[in-house]
CSV table of C-alpha atoms in Angstrom, one decimal:
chain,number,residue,atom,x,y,z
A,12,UNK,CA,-27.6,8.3,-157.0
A,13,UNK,CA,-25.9,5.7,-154.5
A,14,UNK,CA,-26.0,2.4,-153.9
A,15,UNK,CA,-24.6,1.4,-150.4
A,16,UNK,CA,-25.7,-1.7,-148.5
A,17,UNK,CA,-24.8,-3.9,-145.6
A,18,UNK,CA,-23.3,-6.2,-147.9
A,19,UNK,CA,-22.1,-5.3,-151.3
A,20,UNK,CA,-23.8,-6.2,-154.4
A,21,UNK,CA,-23.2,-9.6,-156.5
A,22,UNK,CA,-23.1,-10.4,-160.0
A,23,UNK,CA,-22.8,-13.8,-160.8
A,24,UNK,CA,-21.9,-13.7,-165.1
A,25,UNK,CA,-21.4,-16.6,-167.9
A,26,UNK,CA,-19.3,-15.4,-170.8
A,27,UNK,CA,-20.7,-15.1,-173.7
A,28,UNK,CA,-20.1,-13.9,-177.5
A,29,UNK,CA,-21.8,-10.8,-177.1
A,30,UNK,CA,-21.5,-10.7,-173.1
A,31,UNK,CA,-23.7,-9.5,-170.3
A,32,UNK,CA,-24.8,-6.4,-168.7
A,33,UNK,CA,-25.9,-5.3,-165.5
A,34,UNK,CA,-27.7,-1.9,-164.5
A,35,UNK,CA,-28.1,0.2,-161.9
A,36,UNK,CA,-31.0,2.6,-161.8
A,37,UNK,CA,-32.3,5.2,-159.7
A,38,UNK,CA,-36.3,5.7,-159.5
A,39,UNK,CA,-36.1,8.7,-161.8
A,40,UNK,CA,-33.3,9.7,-164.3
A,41,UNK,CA,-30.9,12.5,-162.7
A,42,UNK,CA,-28.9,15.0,-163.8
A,43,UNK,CA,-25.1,14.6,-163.5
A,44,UNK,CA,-24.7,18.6,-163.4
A,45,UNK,CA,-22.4,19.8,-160.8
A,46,UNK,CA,-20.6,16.1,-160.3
A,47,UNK,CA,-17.2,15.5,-161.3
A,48,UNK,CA,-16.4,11.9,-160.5
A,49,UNK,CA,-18.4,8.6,-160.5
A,50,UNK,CA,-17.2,6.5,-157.8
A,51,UNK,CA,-17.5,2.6,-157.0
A,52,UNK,CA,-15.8,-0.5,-155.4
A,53,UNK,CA,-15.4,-3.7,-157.5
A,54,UNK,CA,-14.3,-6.8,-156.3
A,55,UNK,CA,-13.1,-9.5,-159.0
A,56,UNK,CA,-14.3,-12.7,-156.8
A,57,UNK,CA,-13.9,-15.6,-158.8
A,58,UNK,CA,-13.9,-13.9,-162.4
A,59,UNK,CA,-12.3,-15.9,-164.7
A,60,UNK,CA,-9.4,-13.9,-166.9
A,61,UNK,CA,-9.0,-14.7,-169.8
A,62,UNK,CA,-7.4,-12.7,-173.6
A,63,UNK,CA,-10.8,-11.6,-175.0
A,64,UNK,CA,-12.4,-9.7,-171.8
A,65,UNK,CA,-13.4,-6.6,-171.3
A,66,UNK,CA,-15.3,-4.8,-168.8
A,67,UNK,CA,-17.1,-1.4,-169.6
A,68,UNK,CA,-18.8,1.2,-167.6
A,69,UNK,CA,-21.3,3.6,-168.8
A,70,UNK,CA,-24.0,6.1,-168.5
A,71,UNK,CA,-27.6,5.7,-169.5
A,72,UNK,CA,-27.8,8.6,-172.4
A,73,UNK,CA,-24.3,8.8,-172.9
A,74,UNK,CA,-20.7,6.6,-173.2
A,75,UNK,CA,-19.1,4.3,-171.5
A,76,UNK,CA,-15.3,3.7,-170.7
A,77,UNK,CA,-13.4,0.2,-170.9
A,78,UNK,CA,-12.1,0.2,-167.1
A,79,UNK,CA,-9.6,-2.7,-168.0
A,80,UNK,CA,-8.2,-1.2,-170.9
A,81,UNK,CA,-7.7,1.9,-168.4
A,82,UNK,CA,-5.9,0.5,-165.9
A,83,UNK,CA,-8.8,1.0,-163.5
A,84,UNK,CA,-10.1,-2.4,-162.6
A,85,UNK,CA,-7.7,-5.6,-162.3
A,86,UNK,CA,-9.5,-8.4,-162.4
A,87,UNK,CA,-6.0,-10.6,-161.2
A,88,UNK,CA,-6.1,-8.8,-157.8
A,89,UNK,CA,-8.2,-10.4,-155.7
A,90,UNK,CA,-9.2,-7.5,-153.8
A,91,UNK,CA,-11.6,-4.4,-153.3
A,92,UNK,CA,-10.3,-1.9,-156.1
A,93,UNK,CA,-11.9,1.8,-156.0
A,94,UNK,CA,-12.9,3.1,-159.0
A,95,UNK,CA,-13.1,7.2,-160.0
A,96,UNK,CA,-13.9,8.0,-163.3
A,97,UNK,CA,-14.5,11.7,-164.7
A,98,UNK,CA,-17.9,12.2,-165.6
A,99,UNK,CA,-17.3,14.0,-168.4
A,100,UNK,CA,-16.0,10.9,-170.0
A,101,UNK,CA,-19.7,9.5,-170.3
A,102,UNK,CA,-20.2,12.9,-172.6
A,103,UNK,CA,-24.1,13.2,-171.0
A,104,UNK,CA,-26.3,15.9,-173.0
A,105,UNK,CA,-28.7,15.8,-170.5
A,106,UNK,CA,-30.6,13.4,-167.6
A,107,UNK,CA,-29.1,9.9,-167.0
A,108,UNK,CA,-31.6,7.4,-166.3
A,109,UNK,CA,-28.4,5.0,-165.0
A,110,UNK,CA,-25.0,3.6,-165.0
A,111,UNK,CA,-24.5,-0.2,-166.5
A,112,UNK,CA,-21.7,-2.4,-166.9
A,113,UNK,CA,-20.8,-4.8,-169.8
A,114,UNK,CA,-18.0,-7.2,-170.0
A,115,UNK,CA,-17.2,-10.3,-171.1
A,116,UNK,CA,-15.9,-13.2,-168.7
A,117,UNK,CA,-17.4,-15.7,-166.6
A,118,UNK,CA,-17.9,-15.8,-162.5
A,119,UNK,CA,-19.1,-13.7,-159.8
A,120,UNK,CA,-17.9,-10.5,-159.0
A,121,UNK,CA,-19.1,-7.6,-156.2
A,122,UNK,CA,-20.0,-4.1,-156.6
A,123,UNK,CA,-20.5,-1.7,-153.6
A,124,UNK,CA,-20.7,2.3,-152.9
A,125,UNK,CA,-22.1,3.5,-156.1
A,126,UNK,CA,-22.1,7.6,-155.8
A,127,UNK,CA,-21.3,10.7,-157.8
A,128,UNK,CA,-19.2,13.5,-156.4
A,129,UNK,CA,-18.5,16.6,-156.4
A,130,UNK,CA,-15.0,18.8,-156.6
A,131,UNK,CA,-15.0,19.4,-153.2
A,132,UNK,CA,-15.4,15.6,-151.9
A,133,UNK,CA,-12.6,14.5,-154.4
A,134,UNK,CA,-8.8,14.1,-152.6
A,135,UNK,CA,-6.8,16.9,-153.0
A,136,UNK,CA,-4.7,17.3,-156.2
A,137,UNK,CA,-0.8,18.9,-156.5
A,138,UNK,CA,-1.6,22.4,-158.4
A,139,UNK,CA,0.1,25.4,-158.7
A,140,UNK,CA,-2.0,26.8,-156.1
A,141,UNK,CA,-0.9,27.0,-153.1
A,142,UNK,CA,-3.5,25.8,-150.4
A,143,UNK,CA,-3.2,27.0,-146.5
A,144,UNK,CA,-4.0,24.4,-144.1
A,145,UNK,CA,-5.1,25.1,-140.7
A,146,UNK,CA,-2.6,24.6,-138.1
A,147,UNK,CA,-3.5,21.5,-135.5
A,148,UNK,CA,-5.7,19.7,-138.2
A,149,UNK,CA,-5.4,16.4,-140.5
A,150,UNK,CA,-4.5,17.5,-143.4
A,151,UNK,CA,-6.9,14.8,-145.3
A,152,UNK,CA,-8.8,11.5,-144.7
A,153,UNK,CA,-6.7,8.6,-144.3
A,154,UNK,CA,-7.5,4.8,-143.5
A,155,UNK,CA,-4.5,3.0,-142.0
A,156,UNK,CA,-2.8,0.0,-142.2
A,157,UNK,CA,-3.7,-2.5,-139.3
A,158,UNK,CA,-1.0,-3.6,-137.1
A,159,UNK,CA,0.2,-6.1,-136.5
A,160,UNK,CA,-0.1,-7.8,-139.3
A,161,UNK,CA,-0.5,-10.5,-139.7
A,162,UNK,CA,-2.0,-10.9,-136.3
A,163,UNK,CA,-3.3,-13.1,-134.0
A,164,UNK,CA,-5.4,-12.3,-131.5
A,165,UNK,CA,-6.1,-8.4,-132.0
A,166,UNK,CA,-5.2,-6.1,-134.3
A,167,UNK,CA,-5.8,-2.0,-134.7
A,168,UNK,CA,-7.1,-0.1,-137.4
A,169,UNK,CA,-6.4,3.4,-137.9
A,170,UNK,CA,-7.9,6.2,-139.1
A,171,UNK,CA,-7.7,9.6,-139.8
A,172,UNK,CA,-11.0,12.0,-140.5
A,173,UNK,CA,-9.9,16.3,-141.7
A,174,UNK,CA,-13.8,16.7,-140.8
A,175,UNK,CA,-16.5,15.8,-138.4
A,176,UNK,CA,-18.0,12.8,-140.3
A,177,UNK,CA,-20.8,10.3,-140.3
A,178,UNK,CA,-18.3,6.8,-140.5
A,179,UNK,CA,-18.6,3.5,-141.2
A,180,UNK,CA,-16.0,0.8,-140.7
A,181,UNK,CA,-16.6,-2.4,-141.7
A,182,UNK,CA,-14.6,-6.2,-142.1
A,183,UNK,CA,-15.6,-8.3,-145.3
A,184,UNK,CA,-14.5,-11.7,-146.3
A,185,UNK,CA,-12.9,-12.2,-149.7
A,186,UNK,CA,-16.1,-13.4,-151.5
A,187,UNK,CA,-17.9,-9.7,-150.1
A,188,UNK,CA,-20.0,-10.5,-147.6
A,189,UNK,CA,-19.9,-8.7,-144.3
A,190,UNK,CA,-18.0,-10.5,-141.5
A,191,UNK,CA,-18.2,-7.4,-138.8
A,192,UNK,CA,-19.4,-3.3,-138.5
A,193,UNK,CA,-16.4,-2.2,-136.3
A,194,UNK,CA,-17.9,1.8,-136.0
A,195,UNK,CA,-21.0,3.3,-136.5
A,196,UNK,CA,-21.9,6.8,-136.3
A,197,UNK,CA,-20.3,10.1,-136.1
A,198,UNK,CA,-17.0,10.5,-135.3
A,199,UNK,CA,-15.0,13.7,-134.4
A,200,UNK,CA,-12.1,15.2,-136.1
A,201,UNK,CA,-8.5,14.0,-135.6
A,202,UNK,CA,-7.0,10.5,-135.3
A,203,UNK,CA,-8.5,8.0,-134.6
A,204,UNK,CA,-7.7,3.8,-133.6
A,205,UNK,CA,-10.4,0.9,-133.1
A,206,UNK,CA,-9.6,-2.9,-131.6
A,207,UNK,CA,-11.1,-5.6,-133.0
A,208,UNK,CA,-10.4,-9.2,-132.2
A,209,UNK,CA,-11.0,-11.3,-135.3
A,210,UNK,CA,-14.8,-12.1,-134.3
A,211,UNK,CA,-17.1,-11.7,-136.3
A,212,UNK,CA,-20.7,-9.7,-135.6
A,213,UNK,CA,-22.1,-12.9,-133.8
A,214,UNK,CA,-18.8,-13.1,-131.0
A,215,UNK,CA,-17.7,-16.3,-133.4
A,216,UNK,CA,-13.7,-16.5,-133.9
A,217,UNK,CA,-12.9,-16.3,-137.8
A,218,UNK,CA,-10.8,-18.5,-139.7
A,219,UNK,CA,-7.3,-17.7,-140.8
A,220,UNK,CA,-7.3,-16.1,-143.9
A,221,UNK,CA,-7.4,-12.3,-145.9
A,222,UNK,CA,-10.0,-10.2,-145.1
A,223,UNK,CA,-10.8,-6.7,-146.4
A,224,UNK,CA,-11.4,-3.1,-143.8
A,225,UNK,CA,-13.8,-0.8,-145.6
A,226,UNK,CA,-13.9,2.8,-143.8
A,227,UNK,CA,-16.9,5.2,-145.6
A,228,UNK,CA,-16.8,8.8,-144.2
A,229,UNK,CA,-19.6,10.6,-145.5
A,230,UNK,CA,-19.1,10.4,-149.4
A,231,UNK,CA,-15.5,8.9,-149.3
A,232,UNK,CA,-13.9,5.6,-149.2
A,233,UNK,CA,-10.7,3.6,-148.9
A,234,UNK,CA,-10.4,0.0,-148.3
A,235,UNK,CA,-7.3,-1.9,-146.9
A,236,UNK,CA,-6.7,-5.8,-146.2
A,237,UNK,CA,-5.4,-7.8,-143.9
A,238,UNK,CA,-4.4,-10.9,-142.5
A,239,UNK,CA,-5.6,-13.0,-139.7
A,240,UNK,CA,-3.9,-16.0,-138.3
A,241,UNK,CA,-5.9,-18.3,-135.6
């Protein structure tokens, strides 16, 4: 099951005594065997804080998790925020028919790059194992911080790919729409950089102001920001 669009998804919620819920579903239910992680990108927008609200996600069939509670959604920080969270925590005795979210507070918020994953597409964790890397190759994926920033002008992203990858970098405003697509396509192994000029898709100079740098590689994703001064 994914969700990935040319713009992300948005949400726009009223709080409410019992709150709201949103769902996303597949055609048919699916089985979760074999995944590890459910992954997605949330970004707060406008969402009003406040002491009462929560914000839960679950499975269709099974449980759900309070990502706020977690530590694994901040709805302060106005920014993309990746979410991983074990699929085992939704305790799923069979098919899935979906994932939802519940919460409680008011605004609109943005959802993008909704996927399960296996062990092998997860980053790398410290064991007692000792894994051999190859000599001469990136030792894992890596999105870079643009420099300069700020800038003014042009700026250069950075990034690094450990295998040959279909890639996708793209420039979003604050509210989650989709300024610019940067790269396209598939990209070799190694390091890479890309220009870009603070136009947006259209040739059109931006205004000043904080802008977010997605980069999906095949099932993975990091997202960075940065700021532009005209």
């Amino acid at each position: 099951m994914v969700y990935a669009g040319s713009a992300a998804c948005s949400f726009q919620v009223k709080e409410s005594f019992s709150g709201w819920r949103a769902s996303f579903q597949p055609e048919e239910p699916f089985s979760a065997f074999g995944y590890e992680t459910l992954h997605l990108a949330i970004h707060p927008g406008d969402a009003a804080a406040s002491d009462r609200q929560w914000l839960q996600l679950g499975a269709e069939g099974g449980g759900s998790i309070n990502l706020l509670s977690e530590g694994l959604v901040d709805l302060t920080r106005q920014e993309w925020q990746m979410v991983e969270v074990p699929v085992e925590a939704f305790a799923l005795e069979g098919p899935a028919s979906g994932f939802y979210l519940l919460g409680k507070f008011g605004g609109t918020f943005y959802v993008d790059d909704i996927y399960l994953a296996t062990g092998t597409q997860r980053p790398s964790i410290p064991t007692a194992v000792v894994e051999e890397q190859v000599a001469g190759l990136p030792e894992g994926f890596v999105l870079r911080q643009n420099y300069p920033n700020p800038f003014n002008g042009e700026t250069v992203i950075g990034f690094v790919l450990p295998t040959r990858e279909e890639v996708e970098l793209t420039v979003f405003d604050l509210v989650g729409q989709r300024v610019t697509t940067l790269v396209w396509g598939t990209w070799e192994v190694g390091e890479h950089e890309v220009r870009w000029d603070g136009r947006d898709e259209y040739g059109r100079k931006l205004a000043s102001g904080v802008y977010l740098y997605l980069l999906r590689a095949g099932s993975r994703i990091e997202g960075r920001k940065l700021l532009l001064l005209e």
